[in-house]
Coordinates of N, CA and C and ligand atoms in Angstrom, one line a residue:
M4 N 15.5 -8.0 11.4 CA 16.5 -6.9 10.7 C 15.7 -6.2 9.5
K5 N 15.8 -5.0 9.5 CA 15.7 -4.7 7.9 C 16.1 -4.6 6.9
K6 N 15.2 -5.1 5.9 CA 16.6 -5.3 4.7 C 16.5 -4.4 3.9
A7 N 17.7 -4.2 3.4 CA 18.3 -3.2 2.7 C 17.6 -2.5 1.6
K8 N 17.3 -3.6 0.7 CA 16.9 -3.1 -0.5 C 15.6 -4.0 -1.0
P9 N 14.7 -3.9 -0.7 CA 13.4 -4.5 -0.7 C 12.9 -4.6 -2.2
T10 N 13.1 -5.8 -2.6 CA 12.1 -5.9 -4.0 C 10.7 -5.9 -3.8
V11 N 9.9 -5.9 -5.0 CA 8.4 -6.1 -5.3 C 8.0 -7.4 -4.7
Y12 N 9.0 -8.7 -4.8 CA 9.1 -9.9 -4.4 C 8.9 -9.8 -2.9
D13 N 9.2 -8.9 -2.0 CA 8.7 -8.7 -0.9 C 7.2 -8.0 -0.5
C14 N 6.5 -7.3 -1.3 CA 5.5 -7.6 -1.3 C 4.5 -9.1 -1.2
T15 N 3.4 -9.2 -0.2 CA 2.6 -10.2 -0.2 C 1.1 -10.0 0.0
T16 N 0.7 -11.0 -0.4 CA -0.9 -11.2 -0.6 C -1.1 -11.6 1.1
V17 N -1.9 -11.1 1.5 CA -2.4 -11.4 3.0 C -3.7 -11.6 2.8
Q18 N -4.0 -12.9 3.3 CA -5.5 -13.4 3.5 C -5.9 -12.8 4.7
L19 N -6.7 -12.1 5.3 CA -7.3 -11.8 6.3 C -8.9 -12.4 6.8
P20 N -8.7 -12.6 8.1 CA -9.6 -13.3 8.5 C -11.2 -12.4 8.4
Q21 N -12.1 -13.4 7.8 CA -13.3 -13.0 7.9 C -14.5 -13.8 9.0
V22 N -15.4 -12.9 9.6 CA -16.1 -13.8 10.3 C -17.3 -13.3 9.5
H23 N -18.2 -14.4 9.6 CA -19.4 -14.2 8.8 C -20.6 -14.1 9.6
T24 N -21.6 -13.2 9.6 CA -22.9 -13.0 10.3 C -23.8 -12.8 9.9
E25 N -24.9 -13.1 10.3 CA -26.2 -12.9 9.4 C -26.3 -11.6 8.7
G26 N -25.8 -10.5 9.5 CA -26.2 -9.1 9.2 C -24.9 -8.7 8.4
G27 N -24.1 -9.6 7.9 CA -22.9 -9.2 7.1 C -21.4 -9.7 7.6
N28 N -20.6 -9.2 6.9 CA -19.1 -9.9 7.5 C -18.4 -9.1 8.0
I29 N -17.1 -9.2 8.8 CA -16.5 -8.8 10.0 C -15.0 -9.1 9.7
T30 N -13.9 -8.1 8.8 CA -12.8 -8.5 8.8 C -11.9 -7.2 9.9
A31 N -10.7 -8.4 11.0 CA -10.1 -7.5 11.7 C -8.5 -7.7 11.4
V32 N -7.6 -7.1 11.4 CA -6.5 -6.6 11.3 C -5.3 -6.2 12.4
N33 N -4.8 -7.2 13.1 CA -4.3 -6.8 14.2 C -2.8 -6.6 13.9
N34 N -2.5 -5.7 14.6 CA -0.9 -5.6 14.5 C -0.1 -6.9 14.8
L35 N 0.8 -6.8 14.6 CA 1.8 -8.1 14.4 C 1.5 -9.6 14.3
S36 N 0.0 -9.7 13.9 CA -0.4 -10.7 13.9 C -0.7 -10.9 12.3
E37 N -1.6 -10.3 11.9 CA -2.1 -10.2 10.6 C -1.1 -9.5 9.2
I38 N -0.5 -8.3 10.1 CA 0.6 -7.7 9.3 C 1.7 -7.8 10.2
P39 N 3.0 -7.6 10.0 CA 3.9 -7.9 10.6 C 4.8 -6.2 11.0
F40 N 3.7 -5.0 11.3 CA 4.1 -3.6 12.1 C 3.2 -3.6 12.9
E41 N 3.5 -2.1 13.6 CA 2.3 -2.0 14.8 C 1.5 -0.4 13.4
T42 N 0.5 -0.8 13.5 CA -0.3 0.2 12.9 C 0.0 1.7 13.8
K43 N 0.3 2.9 13.4 CA 0.4 4.0 13.5 C -1.0 4.8 12.9
R44 N -1.2 4.6 11.7 CA -2.3 5.9 11.2 C -2.9 4.7 10.0
V45 N -4.4 5.2 10.0 CA -5.2 4.3 8.7 C -5.8 5.5 8.2
Y46 N -5.8 5.3 6.7 CA -6.0 6.2 6.0 C -7.1 5.5 4.9
Y47 N -8.0 6.0 3.8 CA -8.6 5.5 2.9 C -9.1 6.9 2.1
L48 N -8.9 6.1 0.6 CA -8.8 7.2 -0.4 C -10.5 6.7 -0.6
Y49 N -11.6 7.4 -1.1 CA -12.5 7.5 -1.6 C -12.8 8.9 -2.6
D50 N -14.7 8.6 -3.2 CA -15.0 9.4 -4.2 C -13.7 9.6 -5.3
V51 N -13.1 8.4 -5.8 CA -12.1 8.3 -6.8 C -12.9 8.2 -8.1
P52 N -12.7 9.0 -8.8 CA -13.7 8.5 -10.2 C -13.1 7.3 -10.5
G53 N -14.4 6.7 -11.3 CA -14.2 5.2 -12.3 C -13.0 5.3 -13.3
G54 N -12.4 4.5 -13.2 CA -11.1 4.7 -14.1 C -9.8 5.3 -13.8
E55 N -10.1 5.9 -12.9 CA -8.9 6.8 -12.3 C -7.7 6.3 -12.3
A56 N -6.7 6.9 -12.0 CA -5.3 6.5 -11.9 C -5.0 7.6 -10.9
R57 N -4.4 7.5 -9.8 CA -3.6 8.2 -8.7 C -2.2 8.6 -9.2
G58 N -1.4 9.2 -9.2 CA -0.2 9.7 -9.5 C 0.7 8.9 -8.2
G59 N 2.0 8.4 -8.8 CA 2.7 7.4 -7.5 C 3.8 8.0 -6.6
H60 N 4.1 7.3 -6.1 CA 5.2 7.7 -4.9 C 6.2 6.4 -4.1
G61 N 7.0 7.0 -3.7 CA 7.7 6.1 -3.2 C 7.7 6.6 -1.4
H62 N 8.2 5.4 -1.1 CA 8.3 5.7 0.6 C 9.8 5.1 1.1
K63 N 9.9 6.0 2.2 CA 11.7 5.2 2.1 C 11.5 4.6 3.8
E64 N 10.7 4.9 4.5 CA 10.5 4.0 5.3 C 9.1 3.3 5.8
L65 N 8.0 3.9 5.5 CA 7.1 3.9 5.3 C 6.4 2.0 5.1
Q66 N 5.7 1.2 6.1 CA 5.0 -0.2 5.5 C 3.7 0.2 5.8
Q67 N 3.3 -0.5 4.3 CA 1.8 -0.2 4.6 C 0.7 -1.8 4.3
L68 N -0.3 -2.1 4.5 CA -1.3 -3.0 4.0 C -2.1 -2.1 3.4
I69 N -2.4 -2.7 2.1 CA -3.6 -1.7 1.7 C -4.6 -2.9 1.0
V70 N -5.8 -2.2 1.1 CA -7.3 -3.3 1.2 C -8.0 -2.5 0.5
A71 N -9.0 -3.4 -0.6 CA -10.1 -2.8 -1.3 C -10.9 -2.9 -0.2
A72 N -11.7 -1.9 0.3 CA -12.7 -2.3 1.2 C -14.0 -2.2 0.7
S73 N -13.8 -1.6 -0.6 CA -15.2 -1.9 -1.3 C -14.6 -1.6 -2.9
G74 N -15.4 -2.2 -3.6 CA -15.1 -2.2 -5.2 C -13.6 -2.9 -5.6
S75 N -12.7 -2.0 -6.2 CA -11.7 -2.4 -7.1 C -10.8 -1.5 -7.6
F76 N -9.4 -2.2 -7.7 CA -8.7 -1.0 -7.9 C -7.1 -1.9 -8.2
D77 N -6.2 -1.5 -9.4 CA -5.0 -2.2 -9.4 C -3.9 -1.6 -8.9
L78 N -2.9 -2.5 -7.8 CA -1.9 -1.9 -7.1 C -0.4 -2.1 -7.9
I79 N 0.0 -1.0 -8.4 CA 1.2 -1.2 -8.7 C 2.8 -1.1 -8.2
V80 N 3.2 -2.0 -7.7 CA 4.6 -1.9 -6.9 C 5.7 -2.0 -8.1
D81 N 6.9 -1.5 -7.3 CA 7.8 -0.8 -8.5 C 9.0 -0.7 -7.4
D82 N 10.2 -1.7 -7.8 CA 11.4 -1.7 -6.7 C 12.5 -0.7 -7.8
G83 N 12.1 0.1 -8.9 CA 12.8 0.6 -9.3 C 13.9 -0.2 -11.0
N84 N 13.3 -1.3 -10.8 CA 13.8 -2.4 -11.7 C 12.8 -3.2 -12.2
I85 N 11.9 -3.7 -11.5 CA 10.5 -4.7 -11.8 C 9.3 -4.1 -10.8
K86 N 8.4 -4.1 -11.7 CA 6.8 -3.8 -11.4 C 6.2 -5.4 -11.2
R87 N 5.4 -5.0 -10.1 CA 4.2 -6.2 -10.3 C 3.1 -5.2 -9.9
T88 N 2.1 -5.8 -10.2 CA 0.3 -5.3 -10.5 C -0.4 -6.4 -9.6
F89 N -1.0 -5.8 -8.7 CA -2.0 -6.9 -7.9 C -3.2 -6.1 -8.3
S90 N -4.0 -7.4 -8.4 CA -5.7 -6.7 -8.5 C -6.4 -6.9 -7.1
L91 N -6.9 -6.0 -7.0 CA -7.6 -5.8 -5.5 C -8.9 -5.5 -5.4
N92 N -9.6 -6.5 -4.9 CA -11.0 -6.6 -5.2 C -11.7 -7.2 -4.2
R93 N -11.6 -7.9 -2.8 CA -12.2 -8.4 -2.3 C -11.4 -7.2 -0.3
P94 N -12.7 -7.1 0.0 CA -12.3 -6.7 1.3 C -11.5 -7.8 2.5
N95 N -11.3 -8.9 2.2 CA -10.7 -9.6 3.0 C -9.3 -10.1 2.4
M96 N -8.3 -9.2 1.5 CA -7.6 -9.4 1.0 C -6.8 -8.6 0.9
G97 N -5.6 -8.1 1.6 CA -4.7 -7.0 1.4 C -3.1 -7.3 0.7
V98 N -2.7 -6.3 0.5 CA -1.4 -6.6 0.3 C 0.0 -6.2 1.0
Y99 N 0.8 -6.7 1.6 CA 1.6 -6.0 2.8 C 2.9 -5.3 1.6
M100 N 3.1 -4.3 2.0 CA 4.2 -3.3 1.6 C 5.2 -3.1 1.9
P101 N 6.6 -3.5 2.0 CA 7.3 -3.5 3.0 C 8.3 -1.5 2.5
A102 N 9.2 -1.2 3.5 CA 9.5 0.1 2.8 C 10.3 0.3 1.4
G103 N 10.5 1.3 1.2 CA 11.6 1.4 -0.2 C 11.0 0.9 -0.9
L104 N 9.6 1.0 -1.4 CA 9.2 0.6 -3.1 C 8.6 2.1 -3.5
W105 N 8.3 2.0 -4.7 CA 7.5 3.1 -5.5 C 6.1 2.2 -5.8
R106 N 4.7 3.3 -5.5 CA 3.8 2.7 -5.9 C 2.5 3.5 -6.5
E107 N 1.8 3.0 -7.7 CA 0.9 3.2 -8.3 C -0.4 2.8 -7.7
L108 N -1.7 3.6 -8.3 CA -2.9 3.3 -7.8 C -3.6 3.5 -9.5
D109 N -4.3 2.4 -10.0 CA -5.2 2.9 -10.6 C -6.2 1.8 -11.6
N110 N -6.9 2.2 -12.1 CA -8.1 1.5 -12.5 C -9.1 1.0 -11.5
F111 N -9.4 2.3 -10.7 CA -10.2 2.4 -9.4 C -11.8 2.4 -10.1
S112 N -12.8 1.2 -9.3 CA -13.9 1.1 -10.1 C -14.7 2.1 -9.3
S113 N -15.5 2.4 -9.7 CA -16.4 3.4 -9.1 C -17.2 3.4 -7.6
G114 N -16.9 4.4 -6.8 CA -17.4 4.0 -5.4 C -16.3 3.1 -4.7
S115 N -15.4 2.8 -5.3 CA -14.5 2.1 -4.4 C -14.0 2.7 -3.1
I116 N -13.0 2.2 -2.4 CA -12.5 2.4 -1.2 C -11.1 1.9 -0.8
C117 N -10.1 2.7 -0.9 CA -8.8 2.1 -0.7 C -8.5 2.3 0.8
L118 N -8.2 1.2 1.6 CA -8.0 1.3 2.8 C -6.2 1.3 2.6
V119 N -6.0 2.1 3.7 CA -4.6 1.7 4.1 C -4.4 1.7 5.5
L120 N -3.1 1.0 5.8 CA -3.2 0.8 7.1 C -1.3 0.9 7.2
A121 N -0.9 2.4 8.1 CA 0.6 2.5 7.9 C 1.0 2.6 8.8
S122 N 2.4 2.2 8.8 CA 3.8 2.1 10.3 C 3.9 3.3 10.7
L123 N 3.4 4.6 10.0 CA 4.3 5.4 10.6 C 3.2 6.8 10.2
E124 N 3.3 7.9 11.4 CA 2.4 8.7 11.3 C 2.6 9.5 10.0
Y125 N 1.8 10.3 9.4 CA 2.1 11.0 8.0 C 3.0 12.0 8.0
S126 N 4.1 12.3 7.2 CA 5.4 13.0 7.3 C 5.6 13.0 5.8
E127 N 5.8 13.9 5.4 CA 6.5 14.4 4.3 C 7.7 14.0 3.6
E128 N 8.7 14.1 4.5 CA 10.0 13.6 4.6 C 9.9 12.1 4.0
D129 N 8.9 11.5 4.5 CA 9.2 10.1 4.0 C 8.6 9.7 2.3
Y130 N 8.2 10.6 2.3 CA 8.0 10.4 0.4 C 8.9 11.0 -0.4
I131 N 9.1 10.6 -1.8 CA 9.8 10.6 -2.5 C 8.9 10.5 -3.8
R132 N 8.8 11.6 -4.2 CA 7.7 11.9 -5.1 C 8.5 12.2 -6.7
D133 N 9.7 12.0 -6.9 CA 10.0 12.3 -8.1 C 10.7 10.7 -8.4
Y134 N 10.3 10.2 -9.7 CA 11.0 8.5 -9.6 C 12.4 8.7 -10.4
E135 N 12.8 9.9 -11.0 CA 14.2 9.5 -11.1 C 15.1 9.4 -9.5
E136 N 14.5 10.4 -8.6 CA 15.4 10.6 -7.7 C 14.6 9.3 -6.5
F137 N 13.7 8.2 -6.8 CA 13.4 7.3 -6.4 C 14.3 6.1 -6.9
K138 N 14.6 6.0 -7.7 CA 15.6 5.1 -8.8 C 17.5 5.7 -8.1
K139 N 17.8 6.7 -7.8 CA 18.8 6.7 -7.2 C 19.1 6.1 -5.8
F140 N 17.9 6.5 -5.2 CA 17.4 6.3 -3.5 C 17.5 4.4 -3.9
K141 N 17.2 3.7 -4.7 CA 17.4 2.2 -4.4 C 19.1 1.9 -4.9
Q142 N 19.7 2.4 -5.7 CA 21.1 2.3 -5.8 C 21.9 2.2 -5.1
Ligands
TYD10 P1 -0.6 11.5 -1.0 O1 -0.1 10.2 -0.3 O2 0.7 12.2 -1.5 O3 -1.3 10.6 -1.9 P2 -1.2 10.8 -3.7 O4 0.3 10.4 -3.6 O5 -1.9 9.4 -4.1 O6 -2.0 12.0 -4.4 O7 -1.7 12.7 -0.5 C1 -2.4 13.7 -0.9 C2 -2.6 14.7 0.0 O8 -3.2 14.1 1.2 C3 -1.1 15.5 0.8 O9 -0.7 16.2 0.3 C4 -1.1 15.2 2.2 C5 -2.4 14.5 2.4 N1 -2.2 13.7 3.3 C6 -2.3 13.5 4.8 O10 -2.7 15.0 5.5 N2 -2.3 12.6 5.6 C7 -2.3 11.6 5.3 O11 -2.0 10.6 5.7 C8 -1.7 11.2 3.8 C9 -1.9 9.9 3.3 C10 -2.2 12.7 2.6

């Protein structure tokens, strides 16, 4: 059953499996195994200038797994009441975000890659771009 009002404490760090090979490591993320949703979309942020922050937004229905596939950045999650910061810096560690939270990304290291597995296809309708509107949505 979907939780009506997720809080930042519903975000969890996910230790992803890592296969070591002589030529490097491999991490696989499987639907409904490492993550509690079926991935409909994968996107990644790259070429973000070092130290940069990306403006925040909320999602009504979207669930996400966020991974620093390369480099590091901070993920700040916000439920309209409490904020929590996750520092991501390992490709085998992700943060699962349920629907209904606001998120910001900050403090990108130069050359970092923010990989996102998303439960829905891209839809502007699912975004809340105004923080006051997000707070009303959470009430
Ligand atoms: P957006 O999610 O708004 O990023 P941010 O809030 O971090 O700036 O995405 C920026 C633009 O990229 C958005 O206007 C549309 C486009 N976009 C897609 O076309 N598909 C996607 O899956 C995503 C995430 C963004």
